[in-house]
CSV table of C-alpha atoms and ligand atoms in Angstrom, one decimal:
chain,number,residue,atom,x,y,z
A,1,MET,CA,29.7,-65.7,-6.6
A,2,PRO,CA,31.4,-68.5,-4.7
A,3,ALA,CA,32.9,-71.4,-6.6
A,4,LEU,CA,30.3,-74.0,-7.6
A,5,ALA,CA,32.2,-76.7,-5.7
A,6,ALA,CA,31.6,-74.7,-2.4
A,7,GLN,CA,27.8,-74.5,-2.8
A,8,PRO,CA,25.1,-77.0,-2.4
A,9,ILE,CA,23.8,-78.1,-5.8
A,10,VAL,CA,20.1,-77.7,-6.1
A,11,TYR,CA,18.2,-76.5,-9.1
A,12,ASP,CA,15.3,-76.7,-11.6
A,13,PHE,CA,15.9,-76.4,-15.3
A,14,VAL,CA,13.2,-75.9,-17.8
A,15,SER,CA,13.5,-75.9,-21.6
A,16,PRO,CA,11.4,-76.5,-24.7
A,17,SER,CA,11.2,-80.3,-25.3
A,18,THR,CA,12.3,-80.2,-28.9
A,19,ILE,CA,15.0,-77.9,-30.3
A,20,VAL,CA,16.0,-78.3,-34.0
A,21,PHE,CA,19.0,-76.2,-35.0
A,22,GLY,CA,20.7,-75.8,-38.4
A,23,TRP,CA,21.3,-73.8,-41.5
A,24,GLY,CA,18.4,-74.4,-44.0
A,25,ARG,CA,16.4,-76.6,-41.6
A,26,ARG,CA,13.2,-74.5,-42.0
A,27,VAL,CA,12.3,-77.1,-44.6
A,28,GLU,CA,11.5,-79.4,-41.7
A,29,VAL,CA,8.6,-77.2,-40.5
A,30,GLY,CA,6.0,-79.6,-42.1
A,31,ARG,CA,7.4,-82.7,-40.4
A,32,LEU,CA,7.6,-80.9,-37.0
A,33,ALA,CA,4.1,-79.4,-37.3
A,34,SER,CA,2.5,-82.7,-38.4
A,35,ARG,CA,3.6,-84.4,-35.1
A,36,ILE,CA,1.5,-82.0,-33.1
A,37,ALA,CA,-1.3,-80.4,-35.2
A,38,ARG,CA,-3.8,-80.8,-38.0
A,39,ARG,CA,-3.9,-77.0,-38.7
A,40,ALA,CA,-1.1,-74.4,-38.3
A,41,PHE,CA,-1.8,-70.7,-37.7
A,42,VAL,CA,1.3,-69.1,-39.2
A,43,VAL,CA,2.4,-65.6,-37.9
A,44,CYS,CA,5.2,-64.1,-40.0
A,45,GLY,CA,6.5,-60.9,-38.4
A,46,SER,CA,9.0,-59.7,-41.0
A,47,ARG,CA,8.0,-57.8,-44.1
A,48,THR,CA,11.4,-58.7,-45.7
A,49,LEU,CA,10.8,-62.4,-45.1
A,50,GLU,CA,7.2,-62.1,-46.3
A,51,GLN,CA,8.4,-60.5,-49.5
A,52,SER,CA,11.1,-63.2,-49.9
A,53,GLY,CA,8.3,-65.8,-50.3
A,54,LEU,CA,8.8,-67.5,-46.9
A,55,PRO,CA,5.0,-67.8,-46.1
A,56,GLN,CA,4.5,-69.5,-49.5
A,57,GLN,CA,7.3,-71.9,-48.9
A,58,PHE,CA,5.8,-72.8,-45.5
A,59,ASP,CA,2.4,-73.3,-47.1
A,60,ASN,CA,3.8,-75.8,-49.4
A,61,LEU,CA,5.9,-77.6,-46.7
A,62,LEU,CA,2.9,-77.8,-44.4
A,63,ARG,CA,0.5,-79.1,-47.0
A,64,GLN,CA,3.0,-81.7,-48.1
A,65,ALA,CA,3.1,-82.9,-44.5
A,66,GLY,CA,-0.8,-83.0,-44.3
A,67,VAL,CA,-1.1,-79.9,-42.1
A,68,GLU,CA,-3.5,-77.1,-43.2
A,69,PRO,CA,-1.8,-73.7,-43.1
A,70,ILE,CA,-3.9,-70.7,-42.1
A,71,HIS,CA,-2.1,-67.3,-42.4
A,72,VAL,CA,-2.5,-64.8,-39.6
A,73,PRO,CA,-2.6,-61.2,-40.9
A,74,ARG,CA,1.0,-59.8,-40.5
A,75,PRO,CA,1.2,-58.1,-37.1
A,76,ALA,CA,2.2,-54.4,-36.9
A,77,SER,CA,6.0,-54.1,-36.9
A,78,HIS,CA,6.5,-53.0,-33.3
A,79,GLU,CA,7.1,-54.6,-30.0
A,80,PRO,CA,3.8,-56.2,-29.0
A,81,GLU,CA,1.2,-54.2,-27.1
A,82,VAL,CA,-1.7,-55.2,-25.0
A,83,SER,CA,-4.2,-54.5,-27.9
A,84,ASP,CA,-2.1,-56.6,-30.4
A,85,VAL,CA,-2.3,-59.6,-28.1
A,86,ASP,CA,-6.0,-59.2,-27.4
A,87,ASN,CA,-6.8,-58.8,-31.1
A,88,LEU,CA,-4.8,-62.0,-32.0
A,89,THR,CA,-6.4,-63.9,-29.2
A,90,ARG,CA,-9.9,-63.0,-30.4
A,91,TRP,CA,-8.9,-63.8,-34.0
A,92,LEU,CA,-7.7,-67.3,-33.0
A,93,ILE,CA,-10.8,-67.9,-30.8
A,94,ASP,CA,-13.1,-66.8,-33.7
A,95,ARG,CA,-11.4,-69.3,-35.9
A,96,GLY,CA,-12.1,-72.1,-33.4
A,97,ALA,CA,-8.4,-72.7,-32.6
A,98,THR,CA,-8.0,-75.8,-30.3
A,99,ASP,CA,-5.1,-77.8,-29.0
A,100,SER,CA,-5.2,-80.0,-32.1
A,101,ASP,CA,-4.0,-76.9,-33.9
A,102,CYS,CA,-0.6,-75.1,-33.5
A,103,LEU,CA,0.7,-71.6,-33.9
A,104,ILE,CA,3.9,-71.1,-35.9
A,105,ALA,CA,5.7,-67.9,-35.0
A,106,VAL,CA,8.3,-66.8,-37.6
A,107,GLY,CA,10.0,-63.6,-36.6
A,108,GLY,CA,12.0,-61.7,-34.1
A,109,GLY,CA,11.3,-61.6,-30.3
A,110,SER,CA,8.3,-59.3,-31.0
A,111,THR,CA,6.5,-61.9,-33.1
A,112,ILE,CA,7.4,-64.8,-30.9
A,113,ASP,CA,6.2,-63.0,-27.8
A,114,LEU,CA,2.9,-61.9,-29.5
A,115,ALA,CA,2.2,-65.5,-30.5
A,116,LYS,CA,3.3,-66.9,-27.2
A,117,ALA,CA,1.0,-64.6,-25.3
A,118,ALA,CA,-2.0,-65.1,-27.6
A,119,ALA,CA,-1.5,-68.9,-27.5
A,120,ALA,CA,-1.7,-68.7,-23.7
A,121,LEU,CA,-4.6,-66.4,-23.6
A,122,ALA,CA,-6.6,-68.4,-26.2
A,123,THR,CA,-6.9,-71.3,-23.6
A,124,ASN,CA,-6.8,-69.2,-20.4
A,125,SER,CA,-9.2,-66.3,-21.0
A,126,ALA,CA,-12.9,-66.0,-20.4
A,127,GLY,CA,-15.1,-68.2,-22.6
A,128,VAL,CA,-13.3,-71.4,-21.8
A,129,PRO,CA,-15.4,-73.6,-19.5
A,130,PRO,CA,-13.7,-73.7,-16.1
A,131,SER,CA,-13.9,-77.5,-15.9
A,132,GLY,CA,-13.3,-78.1,-19.6
A,133,GLY,CA,-10.7,-80.7,-20.5
A,134,SER,CA,-7.7,-79.9,-22.8
A,135,SER,CA,-9.7,-81.0,-25.9
A,136,ASP,CA,-12.6,-78.5,-25.3
A,137,ARG,CA,-13.3,-76.3,-28.3
A,138,LEU,CA,-12.9,-72.6,-27.6
A,139,LYS,CA,-16.0,-70.6,-28.1
A,140,PRO,CA,-16.1,-68.0,-30.9
A,141,GLY,CA,-17.9,-64.8,-30.1
A,142,LEU,CA,-16.9,-64.7,-26.5
A,143,GLN,CA,-14.7,-61.7,-25.3
A,144,PRO,CA,-11.3,-63.0,-24.2
A,145,THR,CA,-9.9,-61.6,-21.0
A,146,SER,CA,-7.3,-58.9,-21.7
A,147,VAL,CA,-3.7,-60.0,-21.5
A,148,ARG,CA,-3.2,-57.0,-19.2
A,149,GLU,CA,-4.8,-59.0,-16.3
A,150,PHE,CA,-2.1,-61.6,-16.6
A,151,LEU,CA,0.9,-59.2,-16.6
A,152,GLU,CA,3.3,-59.1,-13.6
A,153,GLY,CA,3.1,-56.0,-11.6
A,154,VAL,CA,0.2,-54.3,-13.4
A,155,GLY,CA,-2.4,-57.1,-13.8
A,156,SER,CA,-5.1,-58.5,-11.6
A,157,GLY,CA,-3.0,-61.5,-10.6
A,158,ARG,CA,-4.6,-63.9,-13.1
A,159,THR,CA,-2.3,-66.8,-14.0
A,160,ILE,CA,-1.8,-69.2,-16.8
A,161,THR,CA,-3.1,-72.6,-15.5
A,162,ARG,CA,-4.0,-74.4,-18.7
A,163,PRO,CA,-1.6,-75.5,-21.5
A,164,PRO,CA,-1.5,-72.9,-24.2
A,165,LEU,CA,-2.1,-73.7,-27.9
A,166,PRO,CA,1.1,-75.6,-29.0
A,167,LEU,CA,3.7,-73.1,-30.4
A,168,ILE,CA,6.5,-73.7,-32.9
A,169,ALA,CA,8.9,-70.8,-32.5
A,170,ILE,CA,11.1,-69.9,-35.4
A,171,PRO,CA,13.4,-66.9,-34.6
A,172,THR,CA,14.5,-64.7,-37.4
A,173,THR,CA,16.7,-62.4,-35.3
A,174,ALA,CA,19.6,-63.6,-33.2
A,175,GLY,CA,19.0,-61.9,-29.9
A,176,THR,CA,16.1,-62.3,-27.5
A,177,GLY,CA,16.2,-66.1,-27.1
A,178,SER,CA,12.4,-65.8,-26.7
A,179,GLU,CA,12.1,-69.1,-28.6
A,180,ALA,CA,13.4,-70.8,-25.4
A,181,THR,CA,11.8,-68.8,-22.6
A,182,LYS,CA,8.6,-69.1,-20.6
A,183,ASN,CA,7.5,-65.4,-20.7
A,184,ALA,CA,6.2,-62.9,-23.2
A,185,VAL,CA,7.0,-59.2,-22.9
A,186,ILE,CA,4.0,-57.0,-23.6
A,187,SER,CA,4.1,-53.2,-23.7
A,188,SER,CA,1.7,-50.3,-23.1
A,189,TYR,CA,2.4,-46.6,-23.7
A,190,ASP,CA,-0.6,-45.1,-22.0
A,191,PRO,CA,0.0,-45.8,-19.1
A,192,PRO,CA,3.6,-46.8,-19.8
A,193,PHE,CA,4.7,-50.3,-18.8
A,194,LYS,CA,6.5,-53.2,-20.3
A,195,LYS,CA,5.8,-56.4,-18.4
A,196,SER,CA,5.7,-60.1,-18.8
A,197,LEU,CA,3.2,-62.8,-18.4
A,198,ARG,CA,5.0,-65.9,-17.4
A,199,SER,CA,4.4,-69.6,-16.8
A,200,ASP,CA,6.4,-72.8,-17.4
A,201,LEU,CA,3.5,-73.9,-19.5
A,202,MET,CA,4.3,-71.1,-22.0
A,203,LEU,CA,7.6,-72.7,-23.2
A,204,PRO,CA,7.3,-73.2,-26.9
A,205,ARG,CA,6.5,-76.9,-27.8
A,206,VAL,CA,9.1,-76.9,-30.6
A,207,VAL,CA,12.0,-74.6,-31.4
A,208,LEU,CA,13.2,-74.5,-35.0
A,209,VAL,CA,16.3,-72.3,-35.4
A,210,ASP,CA,17.5,-71.8,-39.0
A,211,PRO,CA,20.3,-69.2,-38.8
A,212,GLU,CA,19.9,-68.6,-42.6
A,213,LEU,CA,16.7,-66.8,-41.8
A,214,THR,CA,18.7,-64.1,-40.1
A,215,VAL,CA,20.9,-63.2,-43.1
A,216,SER,CA,18.5,-60.4,-44.2
A,217,VAL,CA,18.6,-58.7,-40.8
A,218,PRO,CA,20.1,-55.2,-41.4
A,219,PRO,CA,23.5,-54.4,-39.7
A,220,HIS,CA,22.1,-52.0,-37.0
A,221,ILE,CA,19.4,-54.6,-35.9
A,222,THR,CA,22.1,-57.3,-36.0
A,223,ALA,CA,24.2,-55.2,-33.6
A,224,TRP,CA,21.3,-54.4,-31.2
A,225,THR,CA,19.9,-57.9,-31.1
A,226,GLY,CA,23.4,-59.4,-30.8
A,227,MET,CA,24.0,-57.2,-27.8
A,228,ASP,CA,20.7,-58.3,-26.3
A,229,ALA,CA,21.9,-61.9,-26.4
A,230,ILE,CA,25.3,-60.9,-24.9
A,231,THR,CA,23.6,-58.9,-22.1
A,232,GLN,CA,21.3,-61.9,-21.3
A,233,LEU,CA,24.3,-64.3,-21.2
A,234,ILE,CA,26.2,-62.0,-18.8
A,235,GLU,CA,23.3,-60.9,-16.6
A,236,SER,CA,22.0,-64.5,-16.2
A,237,TYR,CA,25.5,-65.6,-15.3
A,238,VAL,CA,25.9,-63.0,-12.5
A,239,SER,CA,22.3,-63.0,-11.4
A,240,CYS,CA,21.5,-63.6,-7.8
A,241,ARG,CA,19.3,-66.5,-9.1
A,242,SER,CA,22.1,-67.9,-11.3
A,243,GLN,CA,22.0,-71.7,-11.8
A,244,PRO,CA,24.7,-74.3,-12.8
A,245,ILE,CA,23.4,-75.4,-16.2
A,246,PRO,CA,22.8,-71.9,-17.5
A,247,ARG,CA,26.2,-70.8,-16.3
A,248,THR,CA,27.8,-73.4,-18.5
A,249,LEU,CA,25.6,-72.4,-21.4
A,250,ALA,CA,26.3,-68.7,-20.9
A,251,MET,CA,30.0,-69.3,-21.0
A,252,GLN,CA,29.8,-71.1,-24.4
A,253,GLY,CA,27.4,-68.4,-25.7
A,254,LEU,CA,29.8,-65.6,-24.8
A,255,GLU,CA,32.8,-67.3,-26.3
A,256,LEU,CA,30.9,-67.6,-29.6
A,257,ALA,CA,29.0,-64.3,-29.6
A,258,ILE,CA,31.7,-61.8,-28.7
A,259,PRO,CA,33.7,-62.2,-31.9
A,260,ALA,CA,30.7,-63.2,-34.0
A,261,VAL,CA,28.5,-60.2,-33.5
A,262,VAL,CA,31.1,-57.9,-35.1
A,263,GLU,CA,31.5,-60.2,-38.0
A,264,ALA,CA,27.8,-60.6,-38.5
A,265,VAL,CA,27.4,-56.8,-38.6
A,266,ARG,CA,30.3,-56.4,-41.0
A,267,ASP,CA,29.2,-59.3,-43.3
A,268,GLY,CA,25.6,-60.3,-42.8
A,269,SER,CA,25.9,-63.2,-45.3
A,270,SER,CA,28.6,-64.9,-43.2
A,271,ARG,CA,27.2,-68.3,-42.4
A,272,SER,CA,29.6,-68.9,-39.6
A,273,ALA,CA,28.8,-65.6,-37.9
A,274,ARG,CA,25.1,-66.0,-38.3
A,275,GLU,CA,25.2,-69.6,-36.9
A,276,ARG,CA,27.2,-68.6,-33.9
A,277,MET,CA,24.9,-65.7,-33.1
A,278,SER,CA,21.7,-67.8,-33.5
A,279,HIS,CA,23.2,-70.5,-31.2
A,280,ALA,CA,24.3,-67.9,-28.7
A,281,ALA,CA,20.9,-66.2,-28.7
A,282,LEU,CA,19.2,-69.6,-28.1
A,283,LEU,CA,21.6,-70.3,-25.2
A,284,SER,CA,20.8,-66.8,-23.8
A,285,GLY,CA,17.1,-67.7,-23.8
A,286,LEU,CA,17.7,-71.0,-22.0
A,287,SER,CA,19.9,-69.1,-19.5
A,288,LEU,CA,17.6,-66.3,-18.7
A,289,ALA,CA,14.6,-68.5,-18.4
A,290,ASN,CA,16.3,-70.4,-15.6
A,291,SER,CA,18.5,-67.8,-13.9
A,292,GLY,CA,16.9,-64.4,-14.4
A,293,LEU,CA,18.5,-61.2,-15.5
A,294,GLY,CA,19.6,-57.9,-13.9
A,295,LEU,CA,19.9,-54.1,-13.9
A,296,ALA,CA,20.4,-53.7,-17.7
A,297,HIS,CA,17.2,-55.5,-18.6
A,298,GLY,CA,15.3,-53.8,-15.8
A,299,VAL,CA,16.1,-50.3,-17.1
A,300,ALA,CA,15.7,-51.5,-20.8
A,301,ALA,CA,12.1,-52.3,-20.1
A,302,ALA,CA,11.5,-48.8,-18.8
A,303,LEU,CA,13.4,-47.3,-21.8
A,304,GLY,CA,11.1,-49.2,-24.0
A,305,SER,CA,7.8,-48.2,-22.4
A,306,CYS,CA,8.8,-44.5,-21.6
A,307,ALA,CA,10.8,-43.7,-24.7
A,308,LYS,CA,10.1,-46.5,-27.2
A,309,VAL,CA,13.8,-47.4,-27.4
A,310,PRO,CA,14.1,-50.7,-29.2
A,311,HIS,CA,14.8,-53.5,-26.7
A,312,GLY,CA,18.2,-54.6,-28.0
A,313,LEU,CA,19.6,-51.1,-28.2
A,314,ALA,CA,18.3,-50.3,-24.7
A,315,CYS,CA,20.1,-53.4,-23.4
A,316,ALA,CA,23.3,-52.5,-25.2
A,317,VAL,CA,23.3,-49.0,-23.8
A,318,MET,CA,22.7,-50.3,-20.2
A,319,LEU,CA,25.1,-53.2,-20.2
A,320,ARG,CA,28.2,-51.1,-19.9
A,321,VAL,CA,26.6,-49.2,-17.0
A,322,ALA,CA,25.3,-52.4,-15.3
A,323,LEU,CA,28.8,-53.9,-15.4
A,324,ARG,CA,30.3,-50.8,-13.7
A,325,VAL,CA,27.5,-50.7,-11.1
A,326,ASN,CA,27.9,-54.4,-10.2
A,327,ARG,CA,31.7,-54.6,-10.6
A,328,SER,CA,32.4,-54.4,-6.8
A,329,VAL,CA,30.3,-57.4,-6.0
A,330,CYS,CA,31.1,-59.5,-9.1
A,331,THR,CA,34.9,-59.8,-9.1
A,332,GLU,CA,34.8,-63.6,-9.0
A,333,SER,CA,32.0,-64.1,-11.5
A,334,PHE,CA,33.4,-61.5,-14.0
A,335,ALA,CA,36.8,-63.1,-13.6
A,336,SER,CA,35.4,-66.5,-14.5
A,337,LEU,CA,33.8,-65.0,-17.6
A,338,ALA,CA,37.0,-63.4,-18.6
A,339,PRO,CA,38.4,-66.2,-20.8
A,340,ALA,CA,35.2,-66.3,-22.8
A,341,ILE,CA,34.8,-62.5,-23.1
A,342,THR,CA,38.5,-61.4,-23.5
A,343,ASN,CA,39.9,-64.6,-25.0
A,344,ARG,CA,43.0,-64.5,-22.8
A,345,THR,CA,44.1,-65.3,-19.3
A,346,HIS,CA,44.8,-62.6,-16.6
A,347,ALA,CA,47.2,-62.2,-13.7
A,348,SER,CA,44.6,-61.8,-11.0
A,349,THR,CA,40.8,-61.9,-10.5
A,350,ASP,CA,40.8,-58.2,-10.2
A,351,THR,CA,42.6,-57.6,-13.5
A,352,ALA,CA,40.4,-60.2,-15.2
A,353,ALA,CA,37.2,-58.6,-13.9
A,354,ASP,CA,38.4,-55.2,-15.1
A,355,ALA,CA,39.3,-56.6,-18.5
A,356,VAL,CA,35.7,-57.9,-18.9
A,357,VAL,CA,34.3,-54.4,-18.3
A,358,ALA,CA,36.9,-52.9,-20.7
A,359,ARG,CA,36.2,-55.5,-23.4
A,360,ILE,CA,32.4,-54.9,-23.4
A,361,ASP,CA,33.1,-51.2,-23.5
A,362,GLU,CA,35.3,-51.7,-26.6
A,363,LEU,CA,32.7,-54.0,-28.2
A,364,CYS,CA,29.9,-51.4,-27.7
A,365,HIS,CA,32.2,-48.7,-29.2
A,366,ASP,CA,33.0,-50.9,-32.2
A,367,LEU,CA,29.3,-51.5,-32.8
A,368,GLY,CA,28.4,-47.8,-32.5
A,369,ILE,CA,26.3,-48.2,-29.4
A,370,PRO,CA,25.6,-44.7,-27.9
A,371,ARG,CA,26.5,-43.8,-24.3
A,372,ARG,CA,24.1,-41.0,-23.6
A,373,LEU,CA,20.4,-41.4,-22.9
A,374,SER,CA,19.9,-38.1,-24.9
A,375,GLU,CA,21.1,-39.9,-28.0
A,376,LEU,CA,18.1,-42.3,-27.5
A,377,GLY,CA,15.7,-39.4,-27.4
A,378,VAL,CA,15.3,-39.7,-23.6
A,379,ARG,CA,14.7,-36.4,-21.7
A,380,PRO,CA,16.0,-35.8,-18.1
A,381,ASP,CA,12.4,-35.1,-16.9
A,382,GLN,CA,11.7,-38.8,-17.7
A,383,ILE,CA,14.1,-40.1,-15.1
A,384,PRO,CA,11.4,-40.5,-12.4
A,385,ASP,CA,9.3,-42.6,-14.8
A,386,LEU,CA,12.4,-44.6,-15.8
A,387,VAL,CA,13.2,-45.4,-12.2
A,388,ALA,CA,9.6,-46.4,-11.4
A,389,GLY,CA,9.4,-48.5,-14.6
A,390,SER,CA,12.7,-50.4,-14.0
A,391,HIS,CA,11.3,-52.4,-11.1
A,392,GLY,CA,10.2,-56.0,-11.8
A,393,ASN,CA,11.4,-59.5,-12.4
A,394,SER,CA,14.7,-58.5,-14.2
A,395,LEU,CA,15.9,-56.0,-11.7
A,396,SER,CA,15.2,-58.4,-8.8
A,397,GLY,CA,17.8,-60.7,-10.3
A,398,ASN,CA,20.6,-58.1,-10.1
A,399,PRO,CA,23.5,-59.4,-8.0
A,400,ARG,CA,23.1,-56.4,-5.6
A,401,GLU,CA,20.2,-54.3,-4.6
A,402,ILE,CA,20.0,-50.9,-6.2
A,403,SER,CA,18.1,-48.2,-4.4
A,404,ASP,CA,15.9,-45.7,-6.3
A,405,ALA,CA,18.3,-42.9,-5.3
A,406,GLU,CA,21.3,-44.8,-6.8
A,407,LEU,CA,19.4,-45.7,-9.9
A,408,ARG,CA,18.3,-42.0,-10.3
A,409,GLU,CA,21.9,-40.9,-9.9
A,410,THR,CA,23.1,-43.5,-12.4
A,411,LEU,CA,20.6,-42.4,-15.0
A,412,GLU,CA,21.4,-38.7,-14.4
A,413,GLN,CA,25.1,-39.4,-15.1
A,414,MET,CA,24.0,-40.8,-18.5
A,415,PHE,CA,23.1,-37.3,-19.8
B,501,NAD,P1,11.9,-57.4,-33.3
B,501,NAD,O1,11.2,-58.7,-33.3
B,501,NAD,O2,11.1,-56.2,-32.8
B,501,NAD,O3,12.4,-57.2,-34.8
B,501,NAD,C1,13.1,-56.0,-35.0
B,501,NAD,C2,12.9,-55.6,-36.5
B,501,NAD,O4,13.6,-56.6,-37.3
B,501,NAD,C3,11.5,-55.6,-36.9
B,501,NAD,O5,11.2,-54.5,-37.8
B,501,NAD,C4,11.3,-56.9,-37.7
B,501,NAD,O6,10.3,-56.9,-38.7
B,501,NAD,C5,12.7,-57.0,-38.3
B,501,NAD,N1,13.1,-58.4,-38.7
B,501,NAD,C6,13.0,-59.5,-38.0
B,501,NAD,N2,13.6,-60.6,-38.6
B,501,NAD,C7,14.1,-60.1,-39.8
B,501,NAD,C8,14.8,-60.7,-40.8
B,501,NAD,N3,15.1,-62.0,-40.8
B,501,NAD,N4,15.1,-59.9,-41.9
B,501,NAD,C9,14.9,-58.6,-41.9
B,501,NAD,N5,14.2,-57.9,-40.9
B,501,NAD,C10,13.8,-58.7,-39.8
B,501,NAD,O7,13.2,-57.4,-32.4
B,501,NAD,P2,13.8,-58.4,-31.4
B,501,NAD,O8,14.9,-57.7,-30.7
B,501,NAD,O9,14.0,-59.8,-32.0
B,501,NAD,O10,12.6,-58.6,-30.3
B,501,NAD,C11,12.4,-57.6,-29.4
B,501,NAD,C12,11.2,-58.0,-28.5
B,501,NAD,O11,11.5,-59.2,-27.8
B,501,NAD,C13,11.0,-56.9,-27.4
B,501,NAD,O12,9.6,-56.7,-27.2
B,501,NAD,C14,11.6,-57.5,-26.2
B,501,NAD,O13,11.0,-57.1,-25.0
B,501,NAD,C15,11.3,-59.0,-26.4
B,501,NAD,N6,12.1,-59.9,-25.6
B,501,NAD,C16,11.5,-61.1,-25.2
B,501,NAD,C17,12.2,-62.0,-24.4
B,501,NAD,C18,11.5,-63.2,-23.9
B,501,NAD,O14,12.1,-64.0,-23.2
B,501,NAD,N7,10.2,-63.4,-24.1
B,501,NAD,C19,13.6,-61.8,-24.2
B,501,NAD,C20,14.1,-60.7,-24.7
B,501,NAD,C21,13.4,-59.7,-25.4
């Protein structure tokens, strides 16, 4: 990547309009919801948080602010599938959800994506009059169009053209940054695919990040989700669609996340580690939404749909490999990330770039991230499906093109 000063500066930057960040600030949920809605459909995606009384606390806070809370049945605890989105969309339509209501998604990336997709489908699927204004009431009893039709690469090309129901995104893992992105990732296992629906209109209206909500995330999920954020920060920085504002955000995110992820895994109650990870994850979402991603995320989607590998773990396993595959074309960009990732200066751009690869290797080792695809339950005969399933928006952002033959060989070497 040439130095910024040598390039014409032209970019778009999209982000949620309100971001509220801070330890314990979930108590502001009523105030934030009352600005945009009379009723709030609350989706809580974590059994642990549900058992800790969070939904009851939200009920009280929303009522005190004059907002009627309506609890959505807790979604299945897996990454969202086509049927999950279609069911939630129908549930919302049957309850007459309109744009004077809002959705509040409290959970990891799975919950936020599920709510993001259903919020978009509720105003964009069949049953909504084509000429209806934004205040039109949705019609109960009508069959919503399946989200599948809106998914990149596998859908029928339908797009999100109307503003979704307003969404308040409250992440409870520190990883995906989905609270700040304009896409929702939806899976299917038969046939296998993991694809996004995407629109600038899908950016959450309000983002409320309370790092205290991540304290109960167990160590292995802290490691996987933390590595997802780190992968997003690096891949968005080196992406062929990389942009100036996200590059600055990514640098700060990496400086905070590289030491903090180990600390958060070791001591989940560390306020400072949890704060740094939640902030880094948010920055990773802002970065990927504007700059795209790369090889690690492309293959991670295929590992998710072909072998049900959790998203963060899949990214962590693939990051090391992606760094090696891209090393030859990324000397400058890896070297400019070196101070943030390695926390020291280096004699030359080559040694700095090599130090970045080595530091990520060491970090993955310290976090117990496996190297072999067989350790993830993947079989060699799945390689053709993995290659086919890796193509899409993420892979197209990789800093250099990867042929199917090279990708197949790369994956074969991981057994
Ligand atoms: P997740 O949401 O699937 O959560 C992982 C597990 O942690 C679940 O069992 C969940 O119940 C639990 N959990 C969540 N919060 C908890 C808490 N505070 N305490 C205890 N347990 C808790 O995992 P994730 O990595 O956050 O999200 C993964 C999904 O996000 C994938 O589908 C991935 O494709 C998607 N994603 C979306 C984007 C985007 O921009 N839309 C970006 C990256 C990833």
